[in-house]
């Protein structure tokens, strides 16, 4: 499970990817309002994403944030790796037993497989999927 910070970072980047073709920066408060992210928390996240080189920012009335790279070049797995760090095989058990080590290994292998899968999912694919879902009408 992702932390709220990481999930919001992925969501903010996906929103920036969806607006990327327009060429204009997107204000943080707009991202917060449209995606239901607490604005103060989002500001901190966007600052970290800027420090990590994932977004650029422009000051002023028409300022805001943009992706630093093309949406096709940035994957969810890479974002999670940068924000959370690589998955670890760390255990919370202070005195590991063979059973505990087996459980930790299984969980670690699962986390690695999940992250590898997410490295294959680009922000462009996420925005295309969202657009396809938005085009569906439910009765």
Tab-separated table of N, CA, C and O in Angstrom:
chain	number	residue	atom	x	y	z
A	1	UNK	N	0.843	-1.180	0.000
A	1	UNK	CA	0.000	0.000	0.000
A	1	UNK	C	0.887	1.242	0.000
A	1	UNK	O	1.896	1.301	0.689
A	2	UNK	N	0.500	2.219	-0.781
A	2	UNK	CA	1.252	3.464	-0.879
A	2	UNK	C	0.885	4.402	0.258
A	2	UNK	O	-0.264	4.416	0.722
A	3	UNK	N	1.829	5.233	0.645
A	3	UNK	CA	1.536	6.294	1.602
A	3	UNK	C	0.683	7.349	0.890
A	3	UNK	O	0.650	7.417	-0.345
A	4	UNK	N	-0.008	8.167	1.665
A	4	UNK	CA	-0.813	9.244	1.090
A	4	UNK	C	0.076	10.170	0.269
A	4	UNK	O	-0.307	10.597	-0.832
A	5	UNK	N	1.256	10.466	0.766
A	5	UNK	CA	2.191	11.347	0.061
A	5	UNK	C	2.511	10.801	-1.330
A	5	UNK	O	2.463	11.535	-2.320
A	6	UNK	N	2.826	9.526	-1.404
A	6	UNK	CA	3.198	8.927	-2.683
A	6	UNK	C	1.998	8.861	-3.626
A	6	UNK	O	2.122	9.157	-4.820
A	7	UNK	N	0.847	8.490	-3.091
A	7	UNK	CA	-0.359	8.441	-3.931
A	7	UNK	C	-0.699	9.829	-4.469
A	7	UNK	O	-1.014	9.988	-5.657
A	8	UNK	N	-0.621	10.848	-3.623
A	8	UNK	CA	-0.903	12.212	-4.066
A	8	UNK	C	0.137	12.684	-5.083
A	8	UNK	O	-0.192	13.397	-6.028
A	9	UNK	N	1.396	12.297	-4.907
A	9	UNK	CA	2.435	12.664	-5.867
A	9	UNK	C	2.121	12.063	-7.238
A	9	UNK	O	2.196	12.757	-8.259
A	10	UNK	N	1.748	10.795	-7.260
A	10	UNK	CA	1.385	10.133	-8.521
A	10	UNK	C	0.171	10.810	-9.145
A	10	UNK	O	0.127	11.038	-10.364
A	11	UNK	N	-0.806	11.138	-8.330
A	11	UNK	CA	-2.025	11.780	-8.821
A	11	UNK	C	-1.726	13.173	-9.381
A	11	UNK	O	-2.225	13.537	-10.457
A	12	UNK	N	-0.919	13.950	-8.678
A	12	UNK	CA	-0.556	15.291	-9.158
A	12	UNK	C	0.200	15.204	-10.478
A	12	UNK	O	-0.066	15.971	-11.410
A	13	UNK	N	1.129	14.263	-10.567
A	13	UNK	CA	1.881	14.101	-11.812
A	13	UNK	C	0.984	13.640	-12.958
A	13	UNK	O	1.154	14.067	-14.100
A	14	UNK	N	0.025	12.780	-12.646
A	14	UNK	CA	-0.924	12.347	-13.681
A	14	UNK	C	-1.764	13.531	-14.163
A	14	UNK	O	-2.023	13.663	-15.364
A	15	UNK	N	-2.160	14.405	-13.240
A	15	UNK	CA	-2.922	15.603	-13.626
A	15	UNK	C	-2.051	16.496	-14.518
A	15	UNK	O	-2.510	17.005	-15.541
A	16	UNK	N	-0.792	16.680	-14.141
A	16	UNK	CA	0.115	17.478	-14.973
A	16	UNK	C	0.315	16.828	-16.342
A	16	UNK	O	0.400	17.523	-17.357
A	17	UNK	N	0.370	15.494	-16.380
A	17	UNK	CA	0.514	14.783	-17.655
A	17	UNK	C	-0.710	15.006	-18.532
A	17	UNK	O	-0.583	15.165	-19.756
A	18	UNK	N	-1.889	15.033	-17.918
A	18	UNK	CA	-3.124	15.209	-18.702
A	18	UNK	C	-3.204	16.605	-19.319
A	18	UNK	O	-3.884	16.797	-20.316
A	19	UNK	N	-2.497	17.565	-18.749
A	19	UNK	CA	-2.502	18.945	-19.247
A	19	UNK	C	-1.219	19.286	-20.013
A	19	UNK	O	-1.044	20.416	-20.452
A	20	UNK	N	-0.331	18.327	-20.156
A	20	UNK	CA	1.002	18.568	-20.714
A	20	UNK	C	0.957	19.145	-22.127
A	20	UNK	O	1.699	20.072	-22.449
A	21	UNK	N	0.095	18.611	-22.970
A	21	UNK	CA	0.045	19.034	-24.370
A	21	UNK	C	-0.326	20.503	-24.513
A	21	UNK	O	0.068	21.156	-25.491
A	22	UNK	N	-1.062	21.051	-23.542
A	22	UNK	CA	-1.458	22.455	-23.602
A	22	UNK	C	-0.295	23.419	-23.445
A	22	UNK	O	-0.393	24.584	-23.846
A	23	UNK	N	0.791	22.960	-22.858
A	23	UNK	CA	1.985	23.779	-22.737
A	23	UNK	C	1.965	24.815	-21.631
A	23	UNK	O	2.946	25.525	-21.448
A	24	UNK	N	0.879	24.928	-20.911
A	24	UNK	CA	0.766	25.930	-19.854
A	24	UNK	C	0.955	25.292	-18.481
A	24	UNK	O	0.546	24.158	-18.262
A	25	UNK	N	1.551	26.043	-17.551
A	25	UNK	CA	1.687	25.511	-16.190
A	25	UNK	C	0.320	25.406	-15.516
A	25	UNK	O	-0.611	26.127	-15.857
A	26	UNK	N	0.244	24.517	-14.575
A	26	UNK	CA	-1.002	24.268	-13.839
A	26	UNK	C	-0.784	24.695	-12.396
A	26	UNK	O	0.193	24.287	-11.767
A	27	UNK	N	-1.690	25.493	-11.879
A	27	UNK	CA	-1.565	25.962	-10.505
A	27	UNK	C	-1.836	24.839	-9.520
A	27	UNK	O	-2.725	24.012	-9.735
A	28	UNK	N	-1.065	24.845	-8.450
A	28	UNK	CA	-1.221	23.829	-7.415
A	28	UNK	C	-2.617	23.800	-6.832
A	28	UNK	O	-3.174	22.730	-6.600
A	29	UNK	N	-3.216	24.967	-6.626
A	29	UNK	CA	-4.565	24.981	-6.029
A	29	UNK	C	-5.599	24.346	-6.953
A	29	UNK	O	-6.552	23.742	-6.502
A	30	UNK	N	-5.370	24.454	-8.266
A	30	UNK	CA	-6.288	23.802	-9.211
A	30	UNK	C	-6.150	22.281	-9.123
A	30	UNK	O	-7.143	21.555	-9.115
A	31	UNK	N	-4.905	21.805	-9.062
A	31	UNK	CA	-4.667	20.360	-8.928
A	31	UNK	C	-5.330	19.866	-7.642
A	31	UNK	O	-6.028	18.852	-7.643
A	32	UNK	N	-5.107	20.599	-6.552
A	32	UNK	CA	-5.677	20.211	-5.257
A	32	UNK	C	-7.195	20.132	-5.324
A	32	UNK	O	-7.793	19.157	-4.852
A	33	UNK	N	-7.817	21.137	-5.916
A	33	UNK	CA	-9.283	21.170	-5.996
A	33	UNK	C	-9.829	20.064	-6.885
A	33	UNK	O	-10.790	19.384	-6.523
A	34	UNK	N	-9.216	19.858	-8.041
A	34	UNK	CA	-9.725	18.882	-8.997
A	34	UNK	C	-9.482	17.445	-8.560
A	34	UNK	O	-10.256	16.548	-8.914
A	35	UNK	N	-8.416	17.215	-7.810
A	35	UNK	CA	-8.071	15.849	-7.433
A	35	UNK	C	-8.331	15.532	-5.963
A	35	UNK	O	-8.054	14.428	-5.511
A	36	UNK	N	-8.869	16.497	-5.216
A	36	UNK	CA	-9.211	16.246	-3.826
A	36	UNK	C	-8.003	16.040	-2.923
A	36	UNK	O	-8.050	15.239	-1.990
A	37	UNK	N	-6.938	16.770	-3.193
A	37	UNK	CA	-5.713	16.679	-2.398
A	37	UNK	C	-5.650	17.909	-1.493
A	37	UNK	O	-5.836	19.031	-1.975
A	38	UNK	N	-5.379	17.736	-0.206
A	38	UNK	CA	-5.236	18.905	0.663
A	38	UNK	C	-4.150	19.843	0.119
A	38	UNK	O	-3.026	19.423	-0.145
A	39	UNK	N	-4.518	21.106	-0.074
A	39	UNK	CA	-3.625	22.047	-0.765
A	39	UNK	C	-2.281	22.230	-0.069
A	39	UNK	O	-1.243	22.247	-0.722
A	40	UNK	N	-2.274	22.365	1.256
A	40	UNK	CA	-1.019	22.547	1.970
A	40	UNK	C	-0.082	21.358	1.794
A	40	UNK	O	1.133	21.523	1.635
A	41	UNK	N	-0.651	20.171	1.831
A	41	UNK	CA	0.132	18.952	1.652
A	41	UNK	C	0.656	18.877	0.222
A	41	UNK	O	1.807	18.511	-0.028
A	42	UNK	N	-0.188	19.258	-0.730
A	42	UNK	CA	0.218	19.217	-2.131
A	42	UNK	C	1.382	20.164	-2.398
A	42	UNK	O	2.293	19.819	-3.158
A	43	UNK	N	1.377	21.336	-1.787
A	43	UNK	CA	2.486	22.277	-1.970
A	43	UNK	C	3.803	21.625	-1.556
A	43	UNK	O	4.809	21.713	-2.273
A	44	UNK	N	3.806	20.941	-0.425
A	44	UNK	CA	5.013	20.249	0.034
A	44	UNK	C	5.435	19.162	-0.958
A	44	UNK	O	6.618	19.006	-1.268
A	45	UNK	N	4.459	18.419	-1.447
A	45	UNK	CA	4.738	17.345	-2.398
A	45	UNK	C	5.308	17.912	-3.697
A	45	UNK	O	6.294	17.397	-4.236
A	46	UNK	N	4.698	18.981	-4.210
A	46	UNK	CA	5.179	19.586	-5.451
A	46	UNK	C	6.592	20.138	-5.286
A	46	UNK	O	7.410	20.042	-6.210
A	47	UNK	N	6.911	20.680	-4.122
A	47	UNK	CA	8.275	21.146	-3.873
A	47	UNK	C	9.259	19.980	-3.918
A	47	UNK	O	10.352	20.098	-4.466
A	48	UNK	N	8.861	18.845	-3.336
A	48	UNK	CA	9.734	17.676	-3.382
A	48	UNK	C	9.869	17.151	-4.808
A	48	UNK	O	10.964	16.781	-5.247
A	49	UNK	N	8.768	17.136	-5.565
A	49	UNK	CA	8.823	16.684	-6.953
A	49	UNK	C	9.724	17.597	-7.786
A	49	UNK	O	10.429	17.135	-8.685
A	50	UNK	N	9.727	18.869	-7.465
A	50	UNK	CA	10.624	19.812	-8.151
A	50	UNK	C	12.070	19.495	-7.790
A	50	UNK	O	12.942	19.450	-8.665
A	51	UNK	N	12.336	19.271	-6.513
A	51	UNK	CA	13.688	18.936	-6.064
A	51	UNK	C	14.177	17.646	-6.727
A	51	UNK	O	15.348	17.511	-7.068
A	52	UNK	N	13.266	16.699	-6.949
A	52	UNK	CA	13.607	15.428	-7.576
A	52	UNK	C	13.745	15.536	-9.097
A	52	UNK	O	14.121	14.567	-9.763
A	53	UNK	N	13.415	16.709	-9.652
A	53	UNK	CA	13.544	16.920	-11.089
A	53	UNK	C	12.375	16.403	-11.909
A	53	UNK	O	12.485	16.264	-13.124
A	54	UNK	N	11.252	16.143	-11.254
A	54	UNK	CA	10.092	15.623	-11.978
A	54	UNK	C	9.171	16.721	-12.494
A	54	UNK	O	8.419	16.503	-13.442
A	55	UNK	N	9.202	17.890	-11.842
A	55	UNK	CA	8.395	19.021	-12.287
A	55	UNK	C	9.255	20.274	-12.317
A	55	UNK	O	10.297	20.358	-11.679
A	56	UNK	N	8.780	21.246	-13.087
A	56	UNK	CA	9.365	22.581	-13.077
A	56	UNK	C	8.273	23.529	-12.608
A	56	UNK	O	7.075	23.198	-12.684
A	57	UNK	N	8.670	24.682	-12.129
A	57	UNK	CA	7.669	25.648	-11.683
A	57	UNK	C	7.949	27.005	-12.296
A	57	UNK	O	9.093	27.339	-12.617
A	58	UNK	N	6.876	27.770	-12.446
A	58	UNK	CA	6.938	29.126	-12.961
A	58	UNK	C	6.194	30.013	-11.964
A	58	UNK	O	5.081	29.672	-11.551
A	59	UNK	N	6.821	31.116	-11.590
A	59	UNK	CA	6.187	32.041	-10.654
A	59	UNK	C	5.279	33.007	-11.392
A	59	UNK	O	5.367	33.174	-12.593
A	60	UNK	N	4.415	33.657	-10.631
A	60	UNK	CA	3.582	34.717	-11.196
A	60	UNK	C	2.132	34.304	-11.327
A	60	UNK	O	1.743	33.172	-11.041
A	61	UNK	N	1.332	35.268	-11.775
A	61	UNK	CA	-0.115	35.067	-11.893
A	61	UNK	C	-0.459	33.932	-12.850
A	61	UNK	O	-1.447	33.226	-12.652
A	62	UNK	N	0.335	33.750	-13.868
A	62	UNK	CA	0.094	32.678	-14.839
A	62	UNK	C	1.020	31.489	-14.582
A	62	UNK	O	1.197	30.641	-15.455
A	63	UNK	N	1.605	31.458	-13.409
A	63	UNK	CA	2.565	30.415	-13.091
A	63	UNK	C	1.906	29.138	-12.623
A	63	UNK	O	0.694	29.002	-12.578
A	64	UNK	N	2.753	28.197	-12.292
A	64	UNK	CA	2.282	26.908	-11.817
A	64	UNK	C	3.354	25.863	-12.066
A	64	UNK	O	4.545	26.169	-12.119
A	65	UNK	N	2.915	24.640	-12.253
A	65	UNK	CA	3.825	23.498	-12.390
A	65	UNK	C	3.599	22.806	-13.721
A	65	UNK	O	2.490	22.777	-14.253
A	66	UNK	N	4.696	22.236	-14.236
A	66	UNK	CA	4.662	21.404	-15.445
A	66	UNK	C	5.564	20.211	-15.236
A	66	UNK	O	6.516	20.268	-14.455
A	67	UNK	N	5.269	19.146	-15.956
A	67	UNK	CA	6.177	17.999	-15.941
A	67	UNK	C	7.514	18.416	-16.525
A	67	UNK	O	7.561	19.179	-17.495
A	68	UNK	N	8.577	17.902	-15.965
A	68	UNK	CA	9.911	18.205	-16.477
A	68	UNK	C	10.255	17.337	-17.682
A	68	UNK	O	11.198	17.645	-18.410
A	69	UNK	N	9.494	16.253	-17.876
A	69	UNK	CA	9.722	15.341	-19.007
A	69	UNK	C	8.382	15.012	-19.664
A	69	UNK	O	7.326	15.240	-19.088
A	70	UNK	N	8.482	14.440	-20.832
A	70	UNK	CA	7.280	14.001	-21.551
A	70	UNK	C	6.549	12.938	-20.725
A	70	UNK	O	7.204	12.103	-20.088
A	71	UNK	N	5.212	12.920	-20.745
A	71	UNK	CA	4.459	11.902	-19.996
A	71	UNK	C	4.812	10.468	-20.398
A	71	UNK	O	4.719	9.559	-19.577
A	72	UNK	N	5.246	10.274	-21.641
A	72	UNK	CA	5.632	8.939	-22.112
A	72	UNK	C	6.948	8.475	-21.501
A	72	UNK	O	7.274	7.293	-21.557
A	73	UNK	N	7.707	9.399	-20.938
A	73	UNK	CA	9.035	9.093	-20.408
A	73	UNK	C	9.052	8.884	-18.895
A	73	UNK	O	10.111	8.616	-18.334
A	74	UNK	N	7.913	9.011	-18.259
A	74	UNK	CA	7.871	8.930	-16.802
A	74	UNK	C	6.869	7.863	-16.373
A	74	UNK	O	5.699	7.926	-16.737
A	75	UNK	N	7.350	6.877	-15.617
A	75	UNK	CA	6.483	5.783	-15.186
A	75	UNK	C	6.085	5.942	-13.726
A	75	UNK	O	6.772	6.609	-12.945
A	76	UNK	N	4.993	5.296	-13.365
A	76	UNK	CA	4.558	5.295	-11.969
A	76	UNK	C	5.611	4.656	-11.070
A	76	UNK	O	5.874	5.134	-9.970
A	77	UNK	N	6.238	3.593	-11.542
A	77	UNK	CA	7.271	2.932	-10.756
A	77	UNK	C	8.444	3.845	-10.467
A	77	UNK	O	8.974	3.852	-9.354
A	78	UNK	N	8.844	4.626	-11.463
A	78	UNK	CA	9.945	5.566	-11.257
A	78	UNK	C	9.562	6.627	-10.229
A	78	UNK	O	10.358	6.976	-9.349
A	79	UNK	N	8.344	7.131	-10.333
A	79	UNK	CA	7.869	8.129	-9.370
A	79	UNK	C	7.906	7.557	-7.960
A	79	UNK	O	8.433	8.173	-7.030
A	80	UNK	N	7.370	6.358	-7.797
A	80	UNK	CA	7.340	5.726	-6.474
A	80	UNK	C	8.757	5.478	-5.974
A	80	UNK	O	9.053	5.716	-4.800
A	81	UNK	N	9.652	5.024	-6.851
A	81	UNK	CA	11.046	4.814	-6.468
A	81	UNK	C	11.675	6.106	-5.959
A	81	UNK	O	12.401	6.107	-4.964
A	82	UNK	N	11.405	7.214	-6.654
A	82	UNK	CA	12.009	8.489	-6.271
A	82	UNK	C	11.407	9.050	-4.983
A	82	UNK	O	12.119	9.589	-4.143
A	83	UNK	N	10.100	8.928	-4.829
A	83	UNK	CA	9.426	9.505	-3.659
A	83	UNK	C	9.615	8.628	-2.419
A	83	UNK	O	9.937	9.124	-1.343
A	84	UNK	N	9.428	7.329	-2.578
A	84	UNK	CA	9.503	6.395	-1.440
A	84	UNK	C	10.848	5.709	-1.303
A	84	UNK	O	11.153	5.154	-0.254
A	85	UNK	N	11.611	5.673	-2.378
A	85	UNK	CA	12.833	4.880	-2.385
A	85	UNK	C	12.504	3.483	-2.876
A	85	UNK	O	11.330	3.102	-2.978
A	86	UNK	N	13.522	2.714	-3.195
A	86	UNK	CA	13.275	1.359	-3.687
A	86	UNK	C	12.651	0.487	-2.600
A	86	UNK	O	12.845	0.744	-1.411
A	87	UNK	N	11.895	-0.529	-2.994
A	87	UNK	CA	11.308	-1.416	-1.987
A	87	UNK	C	12.406	-2.125	-1.202
A	87	UNK	O	13.449	-2.470	-1.751
A	88	UNK	N	12.164	-2.279	0.060
A	88	UNK	CA	13.160	-2.948	0.900
A	88	UNK	C	12.596	-4.267	1.400
A	88	UNK	O	11.392	-4.460	1.453
A	89	UNK	N	13.474	-5.125	1.779
A	89	UNK	CA	13.071	-6.396	2.365
A	89	UNK	C	13.107	-6.326	3.882
A	89	UNK	O	13.204	-7.351	4.543
A	90	UNK	N	13.042	-5.106	4.401
A	90	UNK	CA	13.136	-4.915	5.852
A	90	UNK	C	11.938	-5.537	6.557
A	90	UNK	O	10.824	-5.518	6.067
A	91	UNK	N	12.224	-6.081	7.709
A	91	UNK	CA	11.190	-6.713	8.523
A	91	UNK	C	11.016	-5.926	9.815
A	91	UNK	O	11.948	-5.288	10.304
A	92	UNK	N	9.820	-5.983	10.366
A	92	UNK	CA	9.540	-5.352	11.649
A	92	UNK	C	9.830	-6.296	12.810
A	92	UNK	O	9.773	-5.892	13.962
A	93	UNK	N	10.123	-7.536	12.506
A	93	UNK	CA	10.376	-8.544	13.534
A	93	UNK	C	11.795	-8.347	14.066
A	93	UNK	O	12.755	-8.290	13.308
A	94	UNK	N	11.916	-8.249	15.403
A	94	UNK	CA	13.232	-7.993	15.994
A	94	UNK	C	14.114	-9.237	16.023
A	94	UNK	O	15.324	-9.148	15.868
A	95	UNK	N	13.523	-10.386	16.217
A	95	UNK	CA	14.281	-11.631	16.232
A	95	UNK	C	13.699	-12.551	15.163
A	95	UNK	O	12.720	-13.258	15.406
A	96	UNK	N	14.270	-12.500	13.944
A	96	UNK	CA	13.694	-13.293	12.856
A	96	UNK	C	13.824	-14.798	13.091
A	96	UNK	O	14.824	-15.273	13.596
A	97	UNK	N	12.779	-15.487	12.735
A	97	UNK	CA	12.753	-16.948	12.764
A	97	UNK	C	12.726	-17.418	11.317
A	97	UNK	O	12.480	-16.619	10.408
A	98	UNK	N	12.944	-18.691	11.054
A	98	UNK	CA	12.842	-19.172	9.670
A	98	UNK	C	11.468	-18.865	9.054
A	98	UNK	O	11.388	-18.481	7.884
A	99	UNK	N	10.410	-19.000	9.845
A	99	UNK	CA	9.077	-18.694	9.344
A	99	UNK	C	8.950	-17.203	9.038
A	99	UNK	O	8.439	-16.803	7.986
A	100	UNK	N	9.447	-16.374	9.946
A	100	UNK	CA	9.409	-14.930	9.733
A	100	UNK	C	10.200	-14.512	8.512
A	100	UNK	O	9.781	-13.631	7.747
A	101	UNK	N	11.357	-15.137	8.324
A	101	UNK	CA	12.172	-14.828	7.153
A	101	UNK	C	11.465	-15.229	5.862
A	101	UNK	O	11.544	-14.523	4.853
A	102	UNK	N	10.752	-16.341	5.882
A	102	UNK	CA	10.004	-16.787	4.698
A	102	UNK	C	8.877	-15.807	4.373
A	102	UNK	O	8.639	-15.486	3.203
A	103	UNK	N	8.196	-15.332	5.411
A	103	UNK	CA	7.124	-14.353	5.200
A	103	UNK	C	7.704	-13.061	4.628
A	103	UNK	O	7.185	-12.504	3.654
A	104	UNK	N	8.792	-12.581	5.215
A	104	UNK	CA	9.438	-11.355	4.750
A	104	UNK	C	9.892	-11.497	3.305
A	104	UNK	O	9.715	-10.579	2.490
A	105	UNK	N	10.461	-12.632	2.961
A	105	UNK	CA	10.923	-12.865	1.593
A	105	UNK	C	9.761	-12.852	0.604
A	105	UNK	O	9.856	-12.253	-0.464
A	106	UNK	N	8.653	-13.484	0.959
A	106	UNK	CA	7.483	-13.508	0.071
A	106	UNK	C	6.927	-12.100	-0.139
A	106	UNK	O	6.596	-11.712	-1.271
A	107	UNK	N	6.848	-11.337	0.931
A	107	UNK	CA	6.338	-9.968	0.825
A	107	UNK	C	7.292	-9.115	0.003
A	107	UNK	O	6.871	-8.325	-0.844
A	108	UNK	N	8.578	-9.275	0.215
A	108	UNK	CA	9.584	-8.520	-0.525
A	108	UNK	C	9.519	-8.842	-2.019
A	108	UNK	O	9.566	-7.936	-2.856
A	109	UNK	N	9.400	-10.116	-2.362
A	109	UNK	CA	9.301	-10.519	-3.766
A	109	UNK	C	8.055	-9.928	-4.411
A	109	UNK	O	8.094	-9.481	-5.562
A	110	UNK	N	6.957	-9.915	-3.677
A	110	UNK	CA	5.715	-9.339	-4.181
A	110	UNK	C	5.872	-7.843	-4.424
A	110	UNK	O	5.441	-7.314	-5.459
A	111	UNK	N	6.497	-7.133	-3.482
A	111	UNK	CA	6.709	-5.691	-3.627
A	111	UNK	C	7.598	-5.393	-4.827
A	111	UNK	O	7.338	-4.444	-5.581
A	112	UNK	N	8.637	-6.188	-5.018
A	112	UNK	CA	9.524	-5.994	-6.164
A	112	UNK	C	8.782	-6.217	-7.481
A	112	UNK	O	8.967	-5.461	-8.444
A	113	UNK	N	7.943	-7.246	-7.537
A	113	UNK	CA	7.180	-7.533	-8.751
A	113	UNK	C	6.180	-6.408	-9.044
A	113	UNK	O	6.019	-5.996	-10.199
A	114	UNK	N	5.551	-5.923	-8.000
A	114	UNK	CA	4.593	-4.818	-8.168
A	114	UNK	C	5.299	-3.578	-8.698
A	114	UNK	O	4.836	-2.944	-9.640
A	115	UNK	N	6.418	-3.239	-8.114
A	115	UNK	CA	7.158	-2.052	-8.545
A	115	UNK	C	7.628	-2.208	-9.979
A	115	UNK	O	7.563	-1.266	-10.767
A	116	UNK	N	8.096	-3.400	-10.341
A	116	UNK	CA	8.534	-3.648	-11.714
A	116	UNK	C	7.369	-3.459	-12.682
A	116	UNK	O	7.539	-2.873	-13.751
A	117	UNK	N	6.210	-3.929	-12.313
A	117	UNK	CA	5.012	-3.750	-13.150
A	117	UNK	C	4.701	-2.271	-13.332
A	117	UNK	O	4.399	-1.807	-14.429
A	118	UNK	N	4.804	-1.498	-12.249
A	118	UNK	CA	4.503	-0.069	-12.317
A	118	UNK	C	5.561	0.711	-13.095
A	118	UNK	O	5.266	1.779	-13.623
A	119	UNK	N	6.760	0.181	-13.204
A	119	UNK	CA	7.787	0.824	-14.031
A	119	UNK	C	7.409	0.749	-15.512
A	119	UNK	O	7.951	1.492	-16.326
A	120	UNK	N	6.503	-0.145	-15.848
A	120	UNK	CA	6.055	-0.290	-17.224
A	120	UNK	C	4.800	0.509	-17.533
A	120	UNK	O	4.290	0.439	-18.647
A	121	UNK	N	4.298	1.271	-16.567
A	121	UNK	CA	3.078	2.060	-16.765
A	121	UNK	C	3.454	3.542	-16.763
A	121	UNK	O	3.857	4.088	-15.742
A	122	UNK	N	3.334	4.181	-17.930
A	122	UNK	CA	3.719	5.587	-18.035
A	122	UNK	C	2.561	6.511	-17.668
A	122	UNK	O	1.388	6.094	-17.673
A	123	UNK	N	2.899	7.749	-17.387
A	123	UNK	CA	1.861	8.744	-17.112
A	123	UNK	C	0.979	8.962	-18.335
A	123	UNK	O	-0.219	9.219	-18.194
A	124	UNK	N	1.547	8.811	-19.521
A	124	UNK	CA	0.745	8.930	-20.743
A	124	UNK	C	-0.318	7.836	-20.792
A	124	UNK	O	-1.469	8.092	-21.173
A	125	UNK	N	0.047	6.621	-20.390
A	125	UNK	CA	-0.924	5.520	-20.377
A	125	UNK	C	-2.012	5.759	-19.338
A	125	UNK	O	-3.186	5.455	-19.578
A	126	UNK	N	-1.631	6.307	-18.203
A	126	UNK	CA	-2.611	6.613	-17.153
A	126	UNK	C	-3.617	7.644	-17.651
A	126	UNK	O	-4.821	7.492	-17.462
A	127	UNK	N	-3.134	8.701	-18.302
A	127	UNK	CA	-4.058	9.727	-18.787
A	127	UNK	C	-4.954	9.181	-19.903
A	127	UNK	O	-6.125	9.534	-19.974
A	128	UNK	N	-4.406	8.325	-20.753
A	128	UNK	CA	-5.227	7.718	-21.807
A	128	UNK	C	-6.315	6.836	-21.203
A	128	UNK	O	-7.465	6.847	-21.659
A	129	UNK	N	-5.963	6.080	-20.171
A	129	UNK	CA	-6.946	5.228	-19.504
A	129	UNK	C	-8.038	6.073	-18.842
A	129	UNK	O	-9.221	5.747	-18.928
A	130	UNK	N	-7.641	7.166	-18.208
A	130	UNK	CA	-8.620	8.046	-17.562
A	130	UNK	C	-9.550	8.675	-18.595
A	130	UNK	O	-10.755	8.793	-18.363
A	131	UNK	N	-8.981	9.045	-19.741
A	131	UNK	CA	-9.799	9.623	-20.812
A	131	UNK	C	-10.803	8.600	-21.321
A	131	UNK	O	-11.970	8.919	-21.547
A	132	UNK	N	-10.362	7.364	-21.485
A	132	UNK	CA	-11.267	6.302	-21.948
A	132	UNK	C	-12.386	6.066	-20.934
A	132	UNK	O	-13.541	5.894	-21.317
A	133	UNK	N	-12.052	6.076	-19.656
A	133	UNK	CA	-13.091	5.895	-18.622
A	133	UNK	C	-14.033	7.080	-18.584
A	133	UNK	O	-15.222	6.910	-18.356
A	134	UNK	N	-13.502	8.275	-18.813
A	134	UNK	CA	-14.333	9.468	-18.817
A	134	UNK	C	-15.283	9.518	-19.995
A	134	UNK	O	-16.329	10.155	-19.940
A	135	UNK	N	-14.937	8.810	-21.074
A	135	UNK	CA	-15.780	8.789	-22.268
A	135	UNK	C	-16.945	7.823	-22.123
A	135	UNK	O	-17.879	7.844	-22.905
A	136	UNK	N	-16.890	6.957	-21.103
A	136	UNK	CA	-17.967	5.994	-20.907
A	136	UNK	C	-19.145	6.664	-20.188
A	136	UNK	O	-18.968	7.498	-19.315
A	137	UNK	N	-20.332	6.273	-20.602
A	137	UNK	CA	-21.527	6.793	-19.961
A	137	UNK	C	-22.220	5.642	-19.242
A	137	UNK	O	-22.366	4.546	-19.790
A	138	UNK	N	-22.652	5.873	-18.034
A	138	UNK	CA	-23.329	4.869	-17.242
A	138	UNK	C	-24.779	5.264	-17.057
A	138	UNK	O	-25.092	6.408	-16.802
A	139	UNK	N	-25.653	4.287	-17.195
A	139	UNK	CA	-27.079	4.543	-17.022
A	139	UNK	C	-27.538	3.885	-15.740
A	139	UNK	O	-27.174	2.808	-15.415
